[in-house]
């Protein structure tokens, strides 16, 4: 797909540098925060209070109170004991890759523990410590086999399972049932990347952490980008308080830059006043309008209640472009990957936008 330079950040509309206007159904701004007037106003308030950025270590002698307040709110929202924010979702995952072995050994106070890392097929590069071999099959099938392998392994080992809570660009979600069959006495940890779920999936948008936390015999850690549904250029890590404290104490965290506090202030306020909840309710209405009005959903991959619809139908991207509807279709994360058409609805779309999308798509010969 040819790259198009835009005159501004797409919300409902994509405007090119040449003045061409398209109805936009792409990106990952699921809750529409990029053009949400209330969110923008709160960022301005945050800028007045805290300035444009915080150029210091989070482990230094001074820290704006907004960090602890925002992390408390986002942890409560996700159903976690504690949260730690970092400069990006990618760094949240990569930070874990670098420190999780050390954190686990300190957690058990045993420097001799052997930690076996198991990476699911199609896991996002945020959780790669090195480029993995291409995996096949579903995450659910992979979990089934991993639990069987754990049952046969020595009891003194720690097993770390890493996977995406919601797949991207191709939409999928893991079957977590195998995690309910962890053999007694085994030390099993999970890292789930919930970048495409936090704010959209789970109870009231809480994501996957609560479901993992309720499973016996499992120590969950969840990392996520805040720069998707939540609209904050940063990332977050959820876990129990002791685990989060151990991550915070590492040089990899201490030496990294924090999220701009103005954005965390805005996020905290929207969590408190229900702004995210209202945006999610609107997104759910938008998605239901599309699902109930489009007669060819069977040709797409999607999840119940989720606002993304994927296909590899050749020519559909170009067909929609001719009707001034832009649905991205490109290879990801590797340039050699098969291009995926990824239709994304967001909370800023109007009913008329959805009707126009349905009309344009229905002209294609499915």
CSV table of C-alpha atoms in Angstrom, one decimal:
chain,number,residue,atom,x,y,z
A,1,UNK,CA,0.0,0.0,0.0
A,2,UNK,CA,1.4,3.4,-1.0
A,3,UNK,CA,2.1,5.6,2.0
A,4,UNK,CA,-0.1,8.8,2.1
A,5,UNK,CA,0.9,11.9,3.9
A,6,UNK,CA,-1.9,13.6,5.8
A,7,UNK,CA,-2.6,17.2,6.7
A,8,UNK,CA,-3.6,16.1,10.2
A,9,UNK,CA,-4.2,13.2,12.5
A,10,UNK,CA,-7.1,11.0,11.2
A,11,UNK,CA,-10.2,10.7,13.4
A,12,UNK,CA,-13.3,10.1,11.4
A,13,UNK,CA,-11.8,11.8,8.4
A,14,UNK,CA,-8.4,11.3,6.7
A,15,UNK,CA,-7.3,14.5,4.8
A,16,UNK,CA,-4.3,14.2,2.6
A,17,UNK,CA,-1.7,16.9,2.0
A,18,UNK,CA,-3.3,17.4,-1.5
A,19,UNK,CA,-6.7,18.1,0.1
A,20,UNK,CA,-8.3,14.7,-0.7
A,21,UNK,CA,-10.8,13.6,1.9
A,22,UNK,CA,-11.5,10.0,2.9
A,23,UNK,CA,-13.8,8.5,5.5
A,24,UNK,CA,-11.3,6.8,7.8
A,25,UNK,CA,-11.5,3.3,9.3
A,26,UNK,CA,-8.0,2.5,10.5
A,27,UNK,CA,-5.5,3.0,13.3
A,28,UNK,CA,-5.9,1.9,16.9
A,29,UNK,CA,-7.6,5.0,18.4
A,30,UNK,CA,-10.6,2.8,19.5
A,31,UNK,CA,-12.1,5.2,21.9
A,32,UNK,CA,-11.5,8.2,19.8
A,33,UNK,CA,-9.3,10.0,22.3
A,34,UNK,CA,-7.2,11.7,19.6
A,35,UNK,CA,-10.1,14.1,18.9
A,36,UNK,CA,-12.0,13.8,22.1
A,37,UNK,CA,-12.7,17.5,23.2
A,38,UNK,CA,-12.9,16.6,26.9
A,39,UNK,CA,-9.6,14.7,26.8
A,40,UNK,CA,-7.9,17.6,25.0
A,41,UNK,CA,-9.2,20.0,27.7
A,42,UNK,CA,-7.8,17.8,30.5
A,43,UNK,CA,-4.4,17.6,28.8
A,44,UNK,CA,-4.4,21.4,28.7
A,45,UNK,CA,-5.1,21.5,32.4
A,46,UNK,CA,-2.3,19.0,33.0
A,47,UNK,CA,0.1,21.1,31.0
A,48,UNK,CA,-0.7,24.1,33.2
A,49,UNK,CA,-0.1,22.0,36.3
A,50,UNK,CA,2.9,19.9,35.3
A,51,UNK,CA,4.5,21.4,32.2
A,52,UNK,CA,5.2,19.7,28.9
A,53,UNK,CA,7.3,16.8,30.2
A,54,UNK,CA,9.1,15.4,33.2
A,55,UNK,CA,12.8,15.1,32.5
A,56,UNK,CA,13.9,13.0,35.4
A,57,UNK,CA,14.1,9.5,36.6
A,58,UNK,CA,11.0,8.1,38.4
A,59,UNK,CA,13.3,6.8,41.1
A,60,UNK,CA,14.8,10.2,41.8
A,61,UNK,CA,14.2,12.2,45.0
A,62,UNK,CA,11.3,14.2,43.5
A,63,UNK,CA,8.2,12.8,41.7
A,64,UNK,CA,5.0,14.6,40.8
A,65,UNK,CA,2.1,13.1,42.7
A,66,UNK,CA,0.1,12.5,39.5
A,67,UNK,CA,2.2,9.4,38.8
A,68,UNK,CA,1.0,7.5,41.9
A,69,UNK,CA,-2.5,8.8,41.5
A,70,UNK,CA,-2.8,7.8,37.9
A,71,UNK,CA,-1.3,4.4,38.5
A,72,UNK,CA,-3.7,3.8,41.3
A,73,UNK,CA,-6.6,4.6,39.1
A,74,UNK,CA,-5.5,2.5,36.1
A,75,UNK,CA,-4.7,-0.4,38.4
A,76,UNK,CA,-8.1,-0.2,40.0
A,77,UNK,CA,-9.7,0.0,36.5
A,78,UNK,CA,-7.8,-3.1,35.3
A,79,UNK,CA,-8.5,-5.1,38.5
A,80,UNK,CA,-4.8,-5.2,39.5
A,81,UNK,CA,-3.1,-4.6,42.8
A,82,UNK,CA,-0.6,-2.2,41.2
A,83,UNK,CA,0.4,-0.6,38.0
A,84,UNK,CA,3.6,1.0,36.7
A,85,UNK,CA,3.6,3.4,33.7
A,86,UNK,CA,6.5,3.7,31.3
A,87,UNK,CA,7.3,5.8,28.2
A,88,UNK,CA,5.7,3.4,25.6
A,89,UNK,CA,3.8,0.2,25.2
A,90,UNK,CA,6.8,-1.3,23.3
A,91,UNK,CA,9.1,-0.4,26.3
A,92,UNK,CA,6.6,-1.9,28.7
A,93,UNK,CA,7.1,-5.3,27.0
A,94,UNK,CA,10.8,-4.9,26.4
A,95,UNK,CA,11.4,-3.8,30.0
A,96,UNK,CA,9.8,-7.1,31.1
A,97,UNK,CA,11.9,-9.1,28.7
A,98,UNK,CA,15.0,-7.7,30.3
A,99,UNK,CA,14.1,-7.9,34.0
A,100,UNK,CA,11.5,-10.6,34.4
A,101,UNK,CA,14.0,-13.4,35.1
A,102,UNK,CA,15.7,-11.3,37.8
A,103,UNK,CA,12.3,-10.3,39.2
A,104,UNK,CA,11.1,-13.9,39.5
A,105,UNK,CA,14.3,-15.0,41.3
A,106,UNK,CA,14.0,-12.1,43.7
A,107,UNK,CA,10.4,-12.8,44.3
A,108,UNK,CA,11.2,-16.4,45.4
A,109,UNK,CA,14.5,-15.3,47.0
A,110,UNK,CA,16.3,-18.0,45.0
A,111,UNK,CA,19.1,-16.9,42.6
A,112,UNK,CA,19.4,-20.5,41.4
A,113,UNK,CA,15.9,-20.8,39.9
A,114,UNK,CA,15.7,-21.8,36.3
A,115,UNK,CA,13.1,-19.8,34.4
A,116,UNK,CA,11.9,-21.3,31.1
A,117,UNK,CA,10.4,-18.7,28.7
A,118,UNK,CA,7.7,-19.9,26.3
A,119,UNK,CA,6.6,-17.5,23.6
A,120,UNK,CA,3.3,-18.1,21.8
A,121,UNK,CA,2.9,-18.0,18.0
A,122,UNK,CA,2.3,-14.6,16.5
A,123,UNK,CA,3.2,-12.7,19.7
A,124,UNK,CA,3.9,-9.0,19.2
A,125,UNK,CA,7.6,-7.9,19.0
A,126,UNK,CA,7.1,-6.1,22.3
A,127,UNK,CA,7.7,-9.4,24.0
A,128,UNK,CA,10.6,-10.6,21.8
A,129,UNK,CA,13.9,-10.9,23.5
A,130,UNK,CA,15.2,-12.1,20.2
A,131,UNK,CA,13.5,-12.8,16.8
A,132,UNK,CA,11.5,-16.0,17.4
A,133,UNK,CA,11.1,-18.8,15.0
A,134,UNK,CA,7.7,-18.6,13.2
A,135,UNK,CA,5.1,-20.4,15.2
A,136,UNK,CA,2.0,-22.1,13.9
A,137,UNK,CA,-1.5,-22.8,15.2
A,138,UNK,CA,-3.7,-21.0,17.7
A,139,UNK,CA,-2.6,-19.6,21.1
A,140,UNK,CA,-5.1,-21.9,22.7
A,141,UNK,CA,-3.6,-25.0,21.2
A,142,UNK,CA,-0.1,-23.7,22.1
A,143,UNK,CA,-1.2,-23.2,25.7
A,144,UNK,CA,-2.6,-26.8,25.8
A,145,UNK,CA,0.7,-28.2,24.7
A,146,UNK,CA,2.7,-25.9,27.1
A,147,UNK,CA,0.6,-27.0,30.1
A,148,UNK,CA,1.3,-30.6,29.2
A,149,UNK,CA,5.0,-29.9,29.0
A,150,UNK,CA,4.9,-28.1,32.3
A,151,UNK,CA,3.2,-31.2,33.9
A,152,UNK,CA,6.1,-33.3,32.7
A,153,UNK,CA,8.9,-30.9,33.8
A,154,UNK,CA,10.7,-30.9,37.1
A,155,UNK,CA,8.7,-29.2,39.8
A,156,UNK,CA,11.5,-26.8,40.8
A,157,UNK,CA,11.4,-24.9,37.5
A,158,UNK,CA,9.6,-21.6,36.8
A,159,UNK,CA,7.6,-21.4,33.6
A,160,UNK,CA,6.9,-18.1,31.9
A,161,UNK,CA,4.2,-18.1,29.2
A,162,UNK,CA,4.1,-15.0,26.9
A,163,UNK,CA,1.2,-14.3,24.5
A,164,UNK,CA,-1.0,-11.5,23.1
A,165,UNK,CA,-4.4,-11.0,24.8
A,166,UNK,CA,-5.8,-9.7,21.4
A,167,UNK,CA,-3.9,-10.4,18.2
A,168,UNK,CA,-2.9,-7.7,15.8
A,169,UNK,CA,-3.1,-7.1,12.9
A,170,UNK,CA,-5.1,-10.3,12.5
A,171,UNK,CA,-7.8,-10.2,15.2
A,172,UNK,CA,-7.7,-13.2,17.5
A,173,UNK,CA,-8.1,-14.0,21.2
A,174,UNK,CA,-6.6,-16.9,23.1
A,175,UNK,CA,-8.6,-19.7,24.7
A,176,UNK,CA,-7.5,-19.4,28.3
A,177,UNK,CA,-9.1,-22.7,29.4
A,178,UNK,CA,-5.8,-24.6,29.5
A,179,UNK,CA,-4.5,-22.2,32.1
A,180,UNK,CA,-7.2,-23.6,34.5
A,181,UNK,CA,-5.4,-27.0,34.4
A,182,UNK,CA,-2.0,-26.0,35.8
A,183,UNK,CA,-0.7,-28.9,37.7
A,184,UNK,CA,-0.5,-28.4,41.5
A,185,UNK,CA,2.8,-27.3,42.9
A,186,UNK,CA,4.1,-25.8,39.6
A,187,UNK,CA,5.4,-22.2,39.4
A,188,UNK,CA,3.7,-20.7,36.3
A,189,UNK,CA,3.8,-17.1,35.4
A,190,UNK,CA,2.2,-15.3,32.5
A,191,UNK,CA,3.0,-12.2,30.6
A,192,UNK,CA,0.0,-11.1,28.4
A,193,UNK,CA,0.3,-8.1,26.0
A,194,UNK,CA,-3.1,-6.4,26.3
A,195,UNK,CA,-2.3,-3.4,24.1
A,196,UNK,CA,-5.3,-4.0,21.8
A,197,UNK,CA,-7.6,-5.0,24.6
A,198,UNK,CA,-7.2,-2.5,27.5
A,199,UNK,CA,-10.0,0.0,27.4
A,200,UNK,CA,-12.1,-2.1,25.0
A,201,UNK,CA,-12.3,-5.7,26.1
A,202,UNK,CA,-13.2,-7.3,29.5
A,203,UNK,CA,-15.7,-5.9,32.0
A,204,UNK,CA,-16.2,-2.2,31.2
A,205,UNK,CA,-13.0,-2.2,29.2
A,206,UNK,CA,-10.8,-3.5,32.0
A,207,UNK,CA,-8.9,-5.9,29.7
A,208,UNK,CA,-7.6,-9.4,30.5
A,209,UNK,CA,-5.9,-8.9,33.9
A,210,UNK,CA,-8.9,-9.7,36.0
A,211,UNK,CA,-9.5,-13.0,34.2
A,212,UNK,CA,-5.8,-14.1,34.7
A,213,UNK,CA,-5.8,-13.0,38.3
A,214,UNK,CA,-8.7,-15.3,39.1
A,215,UNK,CA,-6.9,-18.4,37.9
A,216,UNK,CA,-5.3,-20.5,40.7
A,217,UNK,CA,-1.6,-21.4,40.5
A,218,UNK,CA,-0.9,-18.5,38.1
A,219,UNK,CA,1.2,-15.3,38.6
A,220,UNK,CA,0.0,-12.8,36.0
A,221,UNK,CA,1.8,-9.8,34.6
A,222,UNK,CA,0.1,-7.7,31.9
A,223,UNK,CA,1.8,-5.1,29.7
A,224,UNK,CA,-0.1,-2.7,27.4
A,225,UNK,CA,0.2,0.3,25.3
A,226,UNK,CA,-1.8,3.3,26.6
A,227,UNK,CA,-1.4,4.9,23.2
A,228,UNK,CA,-4.3,3.0,21.7
A,229,UNK,CA,-7.7,3.0,23.4
A,230,UNK,CA,-6.6,5.2,26.4
A,231,UNK,CA,-5.0,7.9,24.2
A,232,UNK,CA,-1.9,8.4,26.3
A,233,UNK,CA,1.6,8.2,24.7
A,234,UNK,CA,3.0,5.7,27.2
A,235,UNK,CA,2.7,2.1,28.4
A,236,UNK,CA,1.7,0.3,31.6
A,237,UNK,CA,2.5,-2.9,33.5
A,238,UNK,CA,0.0,-4.6,35.8
A,239,UNK,CA,0.8,-7.1,38.5
A,240,UNK,CA,0.7,-7.7,42.3
A,241,UNK,CA,2.3,-5.0,44.4
A,242,UNK,CA,5.5,-6.9,45.2
A,243,UNK,CA,6.2,-7.7,41.5
A,244,UNK,CA,5.6,-4.1,40.5
A,245,UNK,CA,8.0,-2.9,43.3
A,246,UNK,CA,10.7,-5.3,42.0
A,247,UNK,CA,10.3,-4.1,38.5
A,248,UNK,CA,10.5,-0.5,39.6
A,249,UNK,CA,13.7,-1.2,41.5
A,250,UNK,CA,15.6,-2.3,38.4
A,251,UNK,CA,18.1,0.0,36.5
A,252,UNK,CA,16.1,-0.6,33.3
A,253,UNK,CA,13.2,1.2,34.8
A,254,UNK,CA,15.2,3.8,36.7
A,255,UNK,CA,17.1,4.8,33.6
A,256,UNK,CA,14.1,5.3,31.4
A,257,UNK,CA,12.1,8.4,30.8
A,258,UNK,CA,8.5,8.6,32.2
A,259,UNK,CA,5.2,9.4,30.5
A,260,UNK,CA,4.5,13.1,30.2
A,261,UNK,CA,2.5,13.9,33.4
A,262,UNK,CA,-0.1,16.1,31.6
A,263,UNK,CA,-1.3,13.0,29.8
A,264,UNK,CA,-1.5,10.9,33.0
A,265,UNK,CA,-3.4,13.7,34.6
A,266,UNK,CA,-6.0,13.6,31.8
A,267,UNK,CA,-6.2,9.8,32.0
A,268,UNK,CA,-6.7,9.8,35.7
A,269,UNK,CA,-9.5,12.3,35.4
A,270,UNK,CA,-11.3,10.3,32.6
A,271,UNK,CA,-11.1,7.2,34.7
A,272,UNK,CA,-12.6,9.1,37.7
A,273,UNK,CA,-15.4,10.9,35.8
A,274,UNK,CA,-16.4,8.0,33.6
A,275,UNK,CA,-15.2,9.5,30.3
A,276,UNK,CA,-13.6,6.2,29.1
A,277,UNK,CA,-16.8,4.3,30.0
A,278,UNK,CA,-19.0,6.6,28.0
A,279,UNK,CA,-16.6,6.4,25.0
A,280,UNK,CA,-16.7,2.6,25.2
A,281,UNK,CA,-20.5,2.6,25.3
A,282,UNK,CA,-20.5,4.7,22.1
A,283,UNK,CA,-18.0,2.4,20.5
A,284,UNK,CA,-20.2,-0.6,21.3
A,285,UNK,CA,-23.2,1.1,19.7
A,286,UNK,CA,-21.1,1.9,16.6
A,287,UNK,CA,-19.8,-1.7,16.3
A,288,UNK,CA,-23.3,-3.1,16.8
A,289,UNK,CA,-24.7,-0.9,14.0
A,290,UNK,CA,-22.1,-2.2,11.6
A,291,UNK,CA,-22.5,-5.9,12.6
A,292,UNK,CA,-26.3,-5.8,12.4
A,293,UNK,CA,-26.3,-3.8,9.1
A,294,UNK,CA,-23.5,-5.5,7.1
A,295,UNK,CA,-24.7,-8.8,5.6
A,296,UNK,CA,-21.3,-10.4,4.8
A,297,UNK,CA,-19.5,-10.6,8.1
A,298,UNK,CA,-18.8,-14.2,7.4
A,299,UNK,CA,-16.0,-13.1,5.0
A,300,UNK,CA,-14.2,-11.3,7.9
A,301,UNK,CA,-12.3,-12.4,11.0
A,302,UNK,CA,-13.6,-10.6,14.1
A,303,UNK,CA,-14.3,-11.1,17.8
A,304,UNK,CA,-17.7,-10.7,19.5
A,305,UNK,CA,-18.1,-7.1,20.7
A,306,UNK,CA,-14.7,-6.0,19.3
A,307,UNK,CA,-14.5,-3.1,16.8
A,308,UNK,CA,-12.0,-4.6,14.3
A,309,UNK,CA,-12.7,-6.7,11.2
A,310,UNK,CA,-10.0,-8.3,9.2
A,311,UNK,CA,-9.8,-10.0,5.7
A,312,UNK,CA,-7.3,-10.8,3.0
A,313,UNK,CA,-9.8,-10.3,0.2
A,314,UNK,CA,-7.8,-9.0,-2.8
A,315,UNK,CA,-9.0,-5.7,-4.2
A,316,UNK,CA,-11.3,-4.7,-1.5
A,317,UNK,CA,-9.0,-1.9,-0.2
A,318,UNK,CA,-8.9,-0.4,-3.7
A,319,UNK,CA,-12.7,-0.8,-4.2
A,320,UNK,CA,-13.3,1.2,-1.0
A,321,UNK,CA,-10.8,3.9,-2.0
A,322,UNK,CA,-12.8,4.5,-5.2
A,323,UNK,CA,-15.7,5.4,-2.9
A,324,UNK,CA,-13.5,7.7,-0.7
A,325,UNK,CA,-13.4,5.2,2.1
A,326,UNK,CA,-9.9,4.4,3.5
A,327,UNK,CA,-9.4,1.0,5.2
A,328,UNK,CA,-5.7,0.2,5.6
A,329,UNK,CA,-4.2,-2.9,4.0
A,330,UNK,CA,-0.5,-3.5,4.6
A,331,UNK,CA,2.0,-6.1,5.8
A,332,UNK,CA,2.8,-6.1,9.6
A,333,UNK,CA,5.1,-6.4,11.5
A,334,UNK,CA,7.4,-7.7,8.8
A,335,UNK,CA,7.4,-6.1,5.3
A,336,UNK,CA,7.3,-9.6,3.9
A,337,UNK,CA,4.1,-10.6,5.8
A,338,UNK,CA,0.9,-11.1,3.8
A,339,UNK,CA,-1.0,-7.7,3.7
A,340,UNK,CA,-4.1,-7.6,6.0
A,341,UNK,CA,-7.1,-5.4,5.4
A,342,UNK,CA,-7.9,-4.2,8.9
A,343,UNK,CA,-11.2,-2.3,9.3
A,344,UNK,CA,-11.3,-0.4,12.6
A,345,UNK,CA,-14.3,1.4,14.0
A,346,UNK,CA,-13.9,4.1,16.7
A,347,UNK,CA,-16.1,5.9,19.1
A,348,UNK,CA,-16.0,9.1,17.0
A,349,UNK,CA,-17.7,7.5,14.0
A,350,UNK,CA,-21.3,8.7,13.4
A,351,UNK,CA,-24.2,6.6,12.5
A,352,UNK,CA,-24.0,8.1,9.0
A,353,UNK,CA,-20.4,7.1,8.7
A,354,UNK,CA,-21.3,3.5,9.5
A,355,UNK,CA,-24.2,3.5,7.0
A,356,UNK,CA,-21.9,4.9,4.3
A,357,UNK,CA,-19.3,2.2,5.1
A,358,UNK,CA,-22.0,-0.5,4.8
A,359,UNK,CA,-23.3,0.9,1.6
A,360,UNK,CA,-19.8,1.1,0.1
A,361,UNK,CA,-18.8,-2.4,1.2
A,362,UNK,CA,-22.1,-3.9,0.0
A,363,UNK,CA,-21.3,-2.8,-3.6
A,364,UNK,CA,-18.4,-5.4,-3.6
A,365,UNK,CA,-19.3,-8.9,-5.0
A,366,UNK,CA,-18.8,-11.1,-1.9
